[in-house]
Amino acid sequence: MKFQKPPGTQDVLPGSAELWQFVEQTARELCRRYHYREIRTPMFEATELFQRGVGETTDIVEKEMYTFEDRGGRSMTLRPEGTAGVVRAYVENKLYGEPDIAKLYYIGPMFRYERAQAGRYRQFHQFGVEAIGSADPALDAEVIALGYSFYKAVGLKDVAVEINSVGTPQVRAAFREKLLGFLAPMKESLCKDCQSRMERNPLRVLDCKVDQAKFEGAPSILDSLDEECSAHFARVRECLDAMKIPYSINPRLVRGLDYYTHTAFEYKAQGIGSIDTVGGGGRYNGLVADIGGEDRPGVGLGIGLERTLLLLEKQGAGPALGSAVDVYFIAMGERAEREAPGIVQRLREAGLAVERDYQGRKTKAQFKAADRIGARFAAILGDEELDKREIALKDLASQEQRNVPLAGLADSIRNLITTEKGIVTNDA
Ligand code: ATP
Ligand code: MG
């Protein structure tokens, strides 16, 4: 029998795993600078958490969740996004009891039953942050800036920030009527999705890719904002200006999730077929109370890591990955073979990355292997060296070679690596 990975999932193999680590480390480093601390929540939660927290009329809850009954008869769902679980943990662990606001981040897999294609998977990964406990518009700007800095730090070019205000639930209710008035005459000409969204969540009609052109003259939610909403939005823009974060205002941006209030934003980039959104987020002032906590405002973002990596590859950007192996150890002869495990172990304990042969290959083949894996040095131990308690060290880049004492070998190698000089022979 032959097994294959489930549709919409990916194996991250050595070679690209290093890129993943780079992207994740970049995220962690940024969170350190902005002072967001990591939170790890379960990969599955009670189904009801997402029904409430994400919203019944969203694509996610309507058709994308991996829901199953556990052996105790409870309905569980693999998390389709990160915010609901983080907010649940925030409430359950009473993080609002702290004098400071909670600034949290997560990196991990999410699950949605979608039609798989490039940039759209059934298991994918998000880096996200949530800042809970303040309604300050400067915090919205901080979160937007953090996401923007992330794309920049990993090396992506041409990521555009779009922002909008979706107001408060009251503002949205009034806008909904206006919008329905605009949409009603064209209802028959709209796609099936739009027609059903008109009934359940009309704002999301504006999100439709198929019918976009028909919405040229649609009313703008920005004209429906009350004074408080307008002031909040103006302050967010002021902060972004001060931070020199470039952005444009997109009054049609509503985002898929139901829980947003005030600021909504997306990061856009071209290059993955028809997909142009690489991340997004917004403010969610009602969410904490909605899922049973004390009423606390929050703002957050979610960034798709597969899409980030796809674009990095497409743009030929990303880091140059250095050699992973410092030393390839080559034993010549039986005596050297007997000493090999001990020497290799000591070098590793001293912090060096060391590889050796386990396939009984000839010396020449071992040198080839050392080149293939990009080792910095070959350390060659033969009878002659052993007699003098020395070892031959060959710089595989410059091909220069010299003997160094076995005692203090790790230090000798480290010195050569940190001075970046490689081996300089006496007559050089
Ligand atoms: P889309 O409109 O592309 O379906 P979305 O609105 O469902 O996106 P969000 O729920 O806002 O996406 O998730 C934030 C980010 O997570 C997205 O911008 C994207 O980068 C990533 N993402 C969402 N769904 C997937 C998926 N199925 N596969 C890969 N990445 C995804
Ligand atoms: Mg989606």
CSV table of C-alpha atoms and ligand atoms in Angstrom, one decimal:
chain,number,residue,atom,x,y,z
A,1,MET,CA,0.0,0.0,0.0
A,2,LYS,CA,1.2,3.5,-0.8
A,3,PHE,CA,0.2,6.5,1.4
A,4,GLN,CA,0.1,10.1,0.3
A,5,LYS,CA,-0.3,13.2,2.4
A,6,PRO,CA,-3.9,14.4,2.7
A,7,PRO,CA,-5.1,17.0,0.1
A,8,GLY,CA,-4.2,20.5,1.0
A,9,THR,CA,-1.3,19.6,3.3
A,10,GLN,CA,2.4,19.9,2.8
A,11,ASP,CA,5.6,18.2,3.9
A,12,VAL,CA,8.2,20.8,4.8
A,13,LEU,CA,11.4,19.0,3.8
A,14,PRO,CA,15.0,19.9,4.9
A,15,GLY,CA,16.0,22.7,2.7
A,16,SER,CA,12.8,24.6,3.0
A,17,ALA,CA,12.5,23.9,6.7
A,18,GLU,CA,15.4,26.3,7.2
A,19,LEU,CA,13.4,29.0,5.4
A,20,TRP,CA,10.5,28.4,7.7
A,21,GLN,CA,12.8,28.7,10.7
A,22,PHE,CA,14.1,32.0,9.4
A,23,VAL,CA,10.6,33.4,8.9
A,24,GLU,CA,9.5,32.2,12.4
A,25,GLN,CA,12.7,33.6,14.0
A,26,THR,CA,12.0,36.9,12.3
A,27,ALA,CA,8.5,36.9,13.7
A,28,ARG,CA,9.8,36.1,17.2
A,29,GLU,CA,12.4,38.8,17.0
A,30,LEU,CA,9.9,41.4,16.0
A,31,CYS,CA,7.6,40.4,18.8
A,32,ARG,CA,10.5,40.9,21.2
A,33,ARG,CA,11.0,44.4,19.9
A,34,TYR,CA,7.3,45.3,20.1
A,35,HIS,CA,7.0,43.4,23.4
A,36,TYR,CA,4.5,40.8,22.5
A,37,ARG,CA,4.9,37.5,24.4
A,38,GLU,CA,4.2,34.1,23.1
A,39,ILE,CA,1.0,32.1,24.0
A,40,ARG,CA,0.4,28.5,22.9
A,41,THR,CA,-3.2,27.4,22.9
A,42,PRO,CA,-4.7,24.0,21.9
A,43,MET,CA,-4.9,22.9,18.3
A,44,PHE,CA,-8.6,22.1,18.9
A,45,GLU,CA,-11.3,23.8,20.9
A,46,ALA,CA,-15.0,23.4,21.5
A,47,THR,CA,-16.9,24.0,18.2
A,48,GLU,CA,-19.1,26.5,19.9
A,49,LEU,CA,-16.1,28.8,20.6
A,50,PHE,CA,-15.6,29.3,16.8
A,51,GLN,CA,-19.3,29.6,16.1
A,52,ARG,CA,-19.4,32.5,18.5
A,53,GLY,CA,-16.0,33.9,18.2
A,54,VAL,CA,-15.6,33.8,14.4
A,55,GLY,CA,-19.3,34.2,13.5
A,56,GLU,CA,-22.1,32.0,12.1
A,57,THR,CA,-22.2,33.8,8.8
A,58,THR,CA,-18.6,33.6,7.9
A,59,ASP,CA,-17.1,31.2,5.3
A,60,ILE,CA,-15.1,29.6,8.0
A,61,VAL,CA,-18.0,28.6,10.2
A,62,GLU,CA,-20.4,27.9,7.3
A,63,LYS,CA,-18.2,25.5,5.3
A,64,GLU,CA,-14.6,25.3,6.3
A,65,MET,CA,-14.3,23.8,9.8
A,66,TYR,CA,-12.9,20.4,10.6
A,67,THR,CA,-15.4,19.4,13.2
A,68,PHE,CA,-15.6,16.0,14.9
A,69,GLU,CA,-17.2,14.4,17.8
A,70,ASP,CA,-14.7,13.1,20.4
A,71,ARG,CA,-15.2,9.9,22.2
A,72,GLY,CA,-17.0,11.7,25.0
A,73,GLY,CA,-19.6,13.0,22.6
A,74,ARG,CA,-18.4,16.6,22.6
A,75,SER,CA,-18.2,18.6,19.4
A,76,MET,CA,-14.6,19.7,18.8
A,77,THR,CA,-13.1,21.7,15.9
A,78,LEU,CA,-9.5,22.0,14.7
A,79,ARG,CA,-8.7,25.7,15.0
A,80,PRO,CA,-9.4,27.6,11.8
A,81,GLU,CA,-7.8,30.8,13.1
A,82,GLY,CA,-5.9,32.0,16.2
A,83,THR,CA,-7.9,34.8,17.7
A,84,ALA,CA,-10.8,32.8,19.3
A,85,GLY,CA,-8.5,30.4,21.1
A,86,VAL,CA,-6.2,33.2,22.4
A,87,VAL,CA,-9.2,35.2,23.6
A,88,ARG,CA,-10.6,32.1,25.3
A,89,ALA,CA,-7.3,31.6,27.0
A,90,TYR,CA,-7.2,35.2,28.0
A,91,VAL,CA,-10.6,35.0,29.7
A,92,GLU,CA,-10.0,31.5,31.2
A,93,ASN,CA,-6.7,32.5,32.7
A,94,LYS,CA,-7.9,35.9,33.7
A,95,LEU,CA,-5.1,37.7,32.0
A,96,TYR,CA,-7.2,40.9,32.3
A,97,GLY,CA,-6.4,40.7,36.0
A,98,GLU,CA,-2.9,42.1,35.1
A,99,PRO,CA,-2.3,45.8,35.5
A,100,ASP,CA,-0.9,45.9,32.0
A,101,ILE,CA,-2.6,45.1,28.8
A,102,ALA,CA,-2.0,41.6,27.3
A,103,LYS,CA,0.2,41.6,24.2
A,104,LEU,CA,0.4,38.1,22.9
A,105,TYR,CA,1.6,36.3,19.8
A,106,TYR,CA,1.3,32.8,18.3
A,107,ILE,CA,2.8,30.8,15.5
A,108,GLY,CA,1.2,27.6,14.4
A,109,PRO,CA,-1.0,25.5,12.2
A,110,MET,CA,-4.6,26.3,11.3
A,111,PHE,CA,-7.1,24.1,9.6
A,112,ARG,CA,-9.8,24.9,7.1
A,113,TYR,CA,-11.6,22.6,4.7
A,114,GLU,CA,-11.0,24.6,1.5
A,115,ARG,CA,-10.4,23.8,-2.1
A,116,ALA,CA,-6.7,23.5,-2.2
A,117,GLN,CA,-4.6,25.5,-4.6
A,118,ALA,CA,-1.3,27.4,-4.5
A,119,GLY,CA,-1.5,29.7,-1.5
A,120,ARG,CA,-4.7,28.0,-0.1
A,121,TYR,CA,-4.3,24.9,2.0
A,122,ARG,CA,-6.3,22.8,4.4
A,123,GLN,CA,-3.5,22.9,7.0
A,124,PHE,CA,-1.6,26.2,6.9
A,125,HIS,CA,0.3,28.3,9.3
A,126,GLN,CA,-0.3,31.7,10.8
A,127,PHE,CA,1.8,34.1,12.7
A,128,GLY,CA,-0.6,36.3,14.7
A,129,VAL,CA,-0.6,38.9,17.5
A,130,GLU,CA,-3.4,40.0,19.8
A,131,ALA,CA,-3.3,43.1,22.0
A,132,ILE,CA,-6.2,43.0,24.5
A,133,GLY,CA,-7.1,45.6,27.1
A,134,SER,CA,-6.9,49.0,25.3
A,135,ALA,CA,-9.0,50.9,22.8
A,136,ASP,CA,-6.2,53.3,22.0
A,137,PRO,CA,-6.0,53.8,18.2
A,138,ALA,CA,-2.2,54.0,18.6
A,139,LEU,CA,-2.4,50.3,19.5
A,140,ASP,CA,-4.2,49.6,16.1
A,141,ALA,CA,-1.3,51.4,14.4
A,142,GLU,CA,1.3,49.5,16.4
A,143,VAL,CA,-0.2,46.2,15.3
A,144,ILE,CA,-0.4,47.3,11.6
A,145,ALA,CA,3.2,48.5,11.9
A,146,LEU,CA,4.3,45.2,13.3
A,147,GLY,CA,2.9,43.3,10.4
A,148,TYR,CA,4.4,45.7,7.9
A,149,SER,CA,7.8,45.4,9.6
A,150,PHE,CA,7.5,41.6,9.4
A,151,TYR,CA,7.2,41.5,5.6
A,152,LYS,CA,10.0,44.0,5.4
A,153,ALA,CA,12.2,42.0,7.7
A,154,VAL,CA,11.8,38.7,5.9
A,155,GLY,CA,12.7,40.6,2.7
A,156,LEU,CA,9.4,40.8,0.8
A,157,LYS,CA,9.0,43.7,-1.5
A,158,ASP,CA,5.8,45.5,-2.6
A,159,VAL,CA,3.5,44.6,0.2
A,160,ALA,CA,0.8,47.2,0.4
A,161,VAL,CA,-1.2,48.1,3.5
A,162,GLU,CA,-4.9,48.8,3.1
A,163,ILE,CA,-7.0,50.1,5.9
A,164,ASN,CA,-10.6,50.8,6.6
A,165,SER,CA,-13.0,51.4,9.4
A,166,VAL,CA,-15.9,49.1,9.8
A,167,GLY,CA,-17.3,51.2,12.6
A,168,THR,CA,-19.3,49.9,15.5
A,169,PRO,CA,-22.2,47.4,15.3
A,170,GLN,CA,-24.7,50.4,15.3
A,171,VAL,CA,-22.9,52.1,12.5
A,172,ARG,CA,-22.8,48.9,10.6
A,173,ALA,CA,-26.5,48.3,11.1
A,174,ALA,CA,-27.3,51.7,9.6
A,175,PHE,CA,-24.9,51.2,6.7
A,176,ARG,CA,-26.3,47.8,6.0
A,177,GLU,CA,-29.7,49.4,5.2
A,178,LYS,CA,-28.0,51.9,2.9
A,179,LEU,CA,-26.0,49.2,1.2
A,180,LEU,CA,-29.1,46.9,0.7
A,181,GLY,CA,-30.8,49.9,-0.9
A,182,PHE,CA,-28.0,50.1,-3.4
A,183,LEU,CA,-27.8,46.3,-4.0
A,184,ALA,CA,-31.5,45.5,-4.2
A,185,PRO,CA,-32.0,46.7,-7.9
A,186,MET,CA,-29.0,44.6,-9.1
A,187,LYS,CA,-29.7,41.5,-7.0
A,188,GLU,CA,-30.6,39.3,-10.0
A,189,SER,CA,-27.3,40.2,-11.7
A,190,LEU,CA,-25.1,39.2,-8.8
A,191,CYS,CA,-23.4,35.9,-8.3
A,192,LYS,CA,-25.0,33.2,-6.1
A,193,ASP,CA,-22.6,33.9,-3.2
A,194,CYS,CA,-23.5,37.6,-3.3
A,195,GLN,CA,-27.2,36.8,-3.3
A,196,SER,CA,-27.0,34.7,-0.2
A,197,ARG,CA,-24.6,37.1,1.5
A,198,MET,CA,-27.1,39.9,0.9
A,199,GLU,CA,-29.4,38.1,3.2
A,200,ARG,CA,-27.0,37.0,5.9
A,201,ASN,CA,-24.1,39.5,5.9
A,202,PRO,CA,-24.5,42.2,3.2
A,203,LEU,CA,-21.2,44.0,4.0
A,204,ARG,CA,-19.4,41.0,2.8
A,205,VAL,CA,-20.9,41.4,-0.6
A,206,LEU,CA,-18.4,44.2,-1.2
A,207,ASP,CA,-15.7,41.6,-0.7
A,208,CYS,CA,-16.8,39.6,-3.7
A,209,LYS,CA,-14.1,39.1,-6.4
A,210,VAL,CA,-16.6,38.2,-9.2
A,211,ASP,CA,-18.9,41.2,-8.9
A,212,GLN,CA,-16.3,43.8,-7.9
A,213,ALA,CA,-16.9,46.0,-11.0
A,214,LYS,CA,-20.6,46.4,-10.2
A,215,PHE,CA,-19.9,48.1,-6.9
A,216,GLU,CA,-18.2,51.2,-8.3
A,217,GLY,CA,-21.0,53.5,-7.1
A,218,ALA,CA,-21.7,51.6,-3.8
A,219,PRO,CA,-22.1,53.7,-0.7
A,220,SER,CA,-18.9,54.0,1.4
A,221,ILE,CA,-19.0,52.9,5.1
A,222,LEU,CA,-16.7,55.8,5.8
A,223,ASP,CA,-19.6,58.2,5.1
A,224,SER,CA,-21.7,56.4,7.7
A,225,LEU,CA,-19.2,56.6,10.5
A,226,ASP,CA,-20.2,58.5,13.6
A,227,GLU,CA,-18.0,61.0,15.3
A,228,GLU,CA,-16.3,58.6,17.6
A,229,CYS,CA,-15.5,56.1,14.8
A,230,SER,CA,-14.2,58.9,12.6
A,231,ALA,CA,-12.0,60.2,15.3
A,232,HIS,CA,-10.6,56.7,16.0
A,233,PHE,CA,-9.9,56.2,12.3
A,234,ALA,CA,-8.3,59.6,12.0
A,235,ARG,CA,-6.0,58.9,14.9
A,236,VAL,CA,-4.9,55.5,13.5
A,237,ARG,CA,-3.9,57.3,10.3
A,238,GLU,CA,-2.1,60.0,12.2
A,239,CYS,CA,0.0,57.3,14.0
A,240,LEU,CA,0.7,55.4,10.8
A,241,ASP,CA,1.9,58.7,9.2
A,242,ALA,CA,4.1,59.4,12.1
A,243,MET,CA,5.6,55.9,11.8
A,244,LYS,CA,6.1,56.4,8.1
A,245,ILE,CA,4.1,53.3,7.3
A,246,PRO,CA,2.6,53.7,3.8
A,247,TYR,CA,-1.0,52.7,3.4
A,248,SER,CA,-4.1,53.3,1.3
A,249,ILE,CA,-7.7,53.6,2.4
A,250,ASN,CA,-10.0,50.9,1.0
A,251,PRO,CA,-13.6,51.6,2.0
A,252,ARG,CA,-14.7,48.2,0.6
A,253,LEU,CA,-12.4,46.2,2.9
A,254,VAL,CA,-14.6,44.3,5.3
A,255,ARG,CA,-12.6,41.1,6.1
A,256,GLY,CA,-14.1,37.7,6.4
A,257,LEU,CA,-14.5,37.6,10.2
A,258,ASP,CA,-17.6,39.0,11.9
A,259,TYR,CA,-16.0,40.3,15.0
A,260,TYR,CA,-14.2,43.4,13.7
A,261,THR,CA,-15.0,46.9,15.0
A,262,HIS,CA,-13.3,50.2,13.9
A,263,THR,CA,-10.1,49.4,12.2
A,264,ALA,CA,-9.8,46.6,9.6
A,265,PHE,CA,-6.7,46.2,7.5
A,266,GLU,CA,-5.0,43.9,5.0
A,267,TYR,CA,-1.6,43.3,3.5
A,268,LYS,CA,-1.7,42.8,-0.2
A,269,ALA,CA,0.9,41.5,-2.6
A,270,GLN,CA,0.7,40.2,-6.2
A,271,GLY,CA,2.2,36.9,-7.3
A,272,ILE,CA,0.1,34.0,-6.1
A,273,GLY,CA,-2.4,33.6,-8.9
A,274,SER,CA,-5.6,35.4,-8.1
A,275,ILE,CA,-4.8,35.5,-4.4
A,276,ASP,CA,-3.6,38.9,-3.3
A,277,THR,CA,-4.1,39.0,0.5
A,278,VAL,CA,-1.1,37.8,2.6
A,279,GLY,CA,-2.4,38.9,5.9
A,280,GLY,CA,-4.8,41.0,7.8
A,281,GLY,CA,-6.5,41.9,11.0
A,282,GLY,CA,-8.4,44.5,12.9
A,283,ARG,CA,-10.0,45.7,16.1
A,284,TYR,CA,-12.5,43.5,17.9
A,285,ASN,CA,-14.0,45.4,20.7
A,286,GLY,CA,-17.0,43.1,21.4
A,287,LEU,CA,-15.3,39.8,21.1
A,288,VAL,CA,-14.0,39.2,24.6
A,289,ALA,CA,-17.4,39.8,26.1
A,290,ASP,CA,-19.1,37.8,23.4
A,291,ILE,CA,-17.2,34.7,24.4
A,292,GLY,CA,-18.0,35.1,28.1
A,293,GLY,CA,-15.2,37.4,29.4
A,294,GLU,CA,-15.3,40.8,30.9
A,295,ASP,CA,-15.7,43.5,28.3
A,296,ARG,CA,-12.3,44.3,27.0
A,297,PRO,CA,-11.3,45.9,23.6
A,298,GLY,CA,-8.7,44.2,21.5
A,299,VAL,CA,-6.8,44.4,18.2
A,300,GLY,CA,-4.9,41.8,16.3
A,301,LEU,CA,-3.5,40.4,13.1
A,302,GLY,CA,-3.0,37.1,11.3
A,303,ILE,CA,-0.3,36.5,8.7
A,304,GLY,CA,-0.3,33.5,6.4
A,305,LEU,CA,3.2,32.0,6.4
A,306,GLU,CA,2.8,29.7,3.3
A,307,ARG,CA,1.8,32.8,1.3
A,308,THR,CA,4.8,34.7,2.7
A,309,LEU,CA,7.1,31.9,1.7
A,310,LEU,CA,5.6,31.5,-1.7
A,311,LEU,CA,6.2,35.2,-2.4
A,312,LEU,CA,9.7,35.1,-1.0
A,313,GLU,CA,10.5,32.3,-3.5
A,314,LYS,CA,8.8,34.1,-6.3
A,315,GLN,CA,10.7,37.3,-5.7
A,316,GLY,CA,14.0,35.4,-5.3
A,317,ALA,CA,14.2,37.1,-1.9
A,318,GLY,CA,15.0,35.6,1.5
A,319,PRO,CA,18.2,35.0,3.3
A,320,ALA,CA,21.4,33.3,2.0
A,321,LEU,CA,21.6,30.3,4.2
A,322,GLY,CA,25.1,29.7,5.4
A,323,SER,CA,26.8,26.3,5.8
A,324,ALA,CA,25.2,24.2,8.5
A,325,VAL,CA,28.1,22.0,9.2
A,326,ASP,CA,31.4,23.3,10.7
A,327,VAL,CA,33.4,20.1,10.6
A,328,TYR,CA,33.3,16.9,8.6
A,329,PHE,CA,35.4,14.4,10.5
A,330,ILE,CA,37.4,11.8,8.5
A,331,ALA,CA,39.1,8.9,10.2
A,332,MET,CA,41.8,7.0,8.2
A,333,GLY,CA,42.6,3.6,9.6
A,334,GLU,CA,41.5,1.5,12.5
A,335,ARG,CA,43.1,3.4,15.3
A,336,ALA,CA,41.6,6.7,14.1
A,337,GLU,CA,38.2,4.9,13.7
A,338,ARG,CA,38.4,3.9,17.4
A,339,GLU,CA,39.0,7.5,18.5
A,340,ALA,CA,36.4,9.0,16.1
A,341,PRO,CA,33.3,8.8,18.3
A,342,GLY,CA,35.0,10.4,21.3
A,343,ILE,CA,36.5,13.3,19.3
A,344,VAL,CA,33.3,14.0,17.4
A,345,GLN,CA,31.3,13.9,20.6
A,346,ARG,CA,33.6,16.4,22.3
A,347,LEU,CA,33.4,18.8,19.4
A,348,ARG,CA,29.6,18.6,19.4
A,349,GLU,CA,29.6,19.2,23.2
A,350,ALA,CA,31.7,22.3,22.6
A,351,GLY,CA,29.0,23.6,20.3
A,352,LEU,CA,30.3,22.8,16.8
A,353,ALA,CA,28.2,21.2,14.1
A,354,VAL,CA,29.9,18.0,13.2
A,355,GLU,CA,29.2,15.2,10.7
A,356,ARG,CA,31.1,12.0,9.9
A,357,ASP,CA,30.7,9.0,7.7
A,358,TYR,CA,28.6,6.0,8.7
A,359,GLN,CA,28.6,4.1,5.4
A,360,GLY,CA,32.2,2.8,5.4
A,361,ARG,CA,33.0,5.1,2.5
A,362,LYS,CA,36.6,5.5,1.1
A,363,THR,CA,38.4,8.7,2.1
A,364,LYS,CA,37.9,10.2,-1.3
A,365,ALA,CA,34.1,9.7,-1.1
A,366,GLN,CA,34.1,11.2,2.4
A,367,PHE,CA,35.8,14.4,1.1
A,368,LYS,CA,33.1,14.5,-1.6
A,369,ALA,CA,30.4,14.1,1.1
A,370,ALA,CA,32.0,17.0,3.0
A,371,ASP,CA,31.8,19.2,0.0
A,372,ARG,CA,28.3,18.1,-0.8
A,373,ILE,CA,26.9,19.1,2.6
A,374,GLY,CA,28.9,22.4,2.5
A,375,ALA,CA,31.1,21.7,5.5
A,376,ARG,CA,33.5,24.5,6.4
A,377,PHE,CA,36.4,22.2,7.4
A,378,ALA,CA,37.4,18.6,7.0
A,379,ALA,CA,39.3,17.2,10.1
A,380,ILE,CA,41.4,14.3,9.0
A,381,LEU,CA,42.8,11.8,11.5
A,382,GLY,CA,45.4,9.2,10.4
A,383,ASP,CA,48.0,7.1,12.2
A,384,GLU,CA,50.7,9.7,11.6
A,385,GLU,CA,48.6,12.5,13.2
A,386,LEU,CA,47.6,10.2,16.0
A,387,ASP,CA,51.2,9.5,16.9
A,388,LYS,CA,51.8,13.3,17.3
A,389,ARG,CA,48.3,13.8,19.0
A,390,GLU,CA,47.5,16.1,16.2
A,391,ILE,CA,44.8,16.3,13.5
A,392,ALA,CA,44.9,17.8,10.0
A,393,LEU,CA,42.4,20.6,9.4
A,394,LYS,CA,41.5,21.5,5.9
A,395,ASP,CA,39.6,24.6,5.0
A,396,LEU,CA,37.3,23.3,2.3
A,397,ALA,CA,36.8,26.8,0.8
A,398,SER,CA,40.5,27.7,0.3
A,399,GLN,CA,41.8,24.1,0.3
A,400,GLU,CA,44.5,25.1,2.7
A,401,GLN,CA,45.5,22.6,5.3
A,402,ARG,CA,47.6,22.4,8.4
A,403,ASN,CA,48.0,20.3,11.5
A,404,VAL,CA,46.7,21.4,14.9
A,405,PRO,CA,46.9,19.7,18.3
A,406,LEU,CA,44.1,17.4,19.2
A,407,ALA,CA,44.0,19.0,22.6
A,408,GLY,CA,42.0,22.2,22.3
A,409,LEU,CA,40.7,21.2,18.9
A,410,ALA,CA,37.3,22.8,19.3
A,411,ASP,CA,38.9,26.1,20.3
A,412,SER,CA,41.2,26.1,17.3
A,413,ILE,CA,38.3,25.5,15.0
A,414,ARG,CA,36.1,28.1,16.6
A,415,ASN,CA,38.9,30.7,16.4
A,416,LEU,CA,39.3,30.0,12.7
A,417,ILE,CA,35.5,30.3,12.2
A,418,THR,CA,35.1,33.5,14.2
A,419,THR,CA,38.0,35.3,12.7
A,420,GLU,CA,36.5,34.3,9.3
A,421,LYS,CA,40.1,34.0,8.0
A,422,GLY,CA,40.1,30.3,7.5
A,423,ILE,CA,43.6,28.8,7.6
A,424,VAL,CA,46.4,31.1,6.8
A,425,THR,CA,49.6,29.1,6.3
A,426,ASN,CA,52.9,30.4,7.5
A,427,ASP,CA,54.3,31.0,4.1
A,428,ALA,CA,51.2,32.8,2.9
B,1,ATP,P1,-8.9,34.5,1.9
B,1,ATP,O1,-9.7,35.7,1.5
B,1,ATP,O2,-7.6,34.4,1.1
B,1,ATP,O3,-9.6,33.3,2.0
B,1,ATP,P2,-9.2,34.9,4.7
B,1,ATP,O4,-9.9,36.2,4.8
B,1,ATP,O5,-10.0,33.7,4.8
B,1,ATP,O6,-8.3,34.9,3.3
B,1,ATP,P3,-8.0,35.3,7.2
B,1,ATP,O7,-8.9,34.4,7.9
B,1,ATP,O8,-8.0,36.7,7.4
B,1,ATP,O9,-8.0,34.9,5.7
B,1,ATP,O10,-6.5,34.7,7.6
B,1,ATP,C1,-5.3,35.6,7.6
B,1,ATP,C2,-4.3,35.1,6.6
B,1,ATP,O11,-4.1,33.7,6.7
B,1,ATP,C3,-4.6,35.3,5.2
B,1,ATP,O12,-4.4,36.6,4.7
B,1,ATP,C4,-3.8,34.3,4.5
B,1,ATP,O13,-2.4,34.7,4.3
B,1,ATP,C5,-3.8,33.1,5.5
B,1,ATP,N1,-4.7,32.1,5.1
B,1,ATP,C6,-6.1,32.1,5.3
B,1,ATP,N2,-6.6,30.9,4.8
B,1,ATP,C7,-5.6,30.2,4.2
B,1,ATP,C8,-5.5,28.9,3.6
B,1,ATP,N3,-6.5,28.2,3.4
B,1,ATP,N4,-4.3,28.6,3.2
B,1,ATP,C9,-3.2,29.3,3.4
B,1,ATP,N5,-3.2,30.5,4.0
B,1,ATP,C10,-4.4,31.0,4.4
B,2,MG,MG,-10.8,32.3,3.4
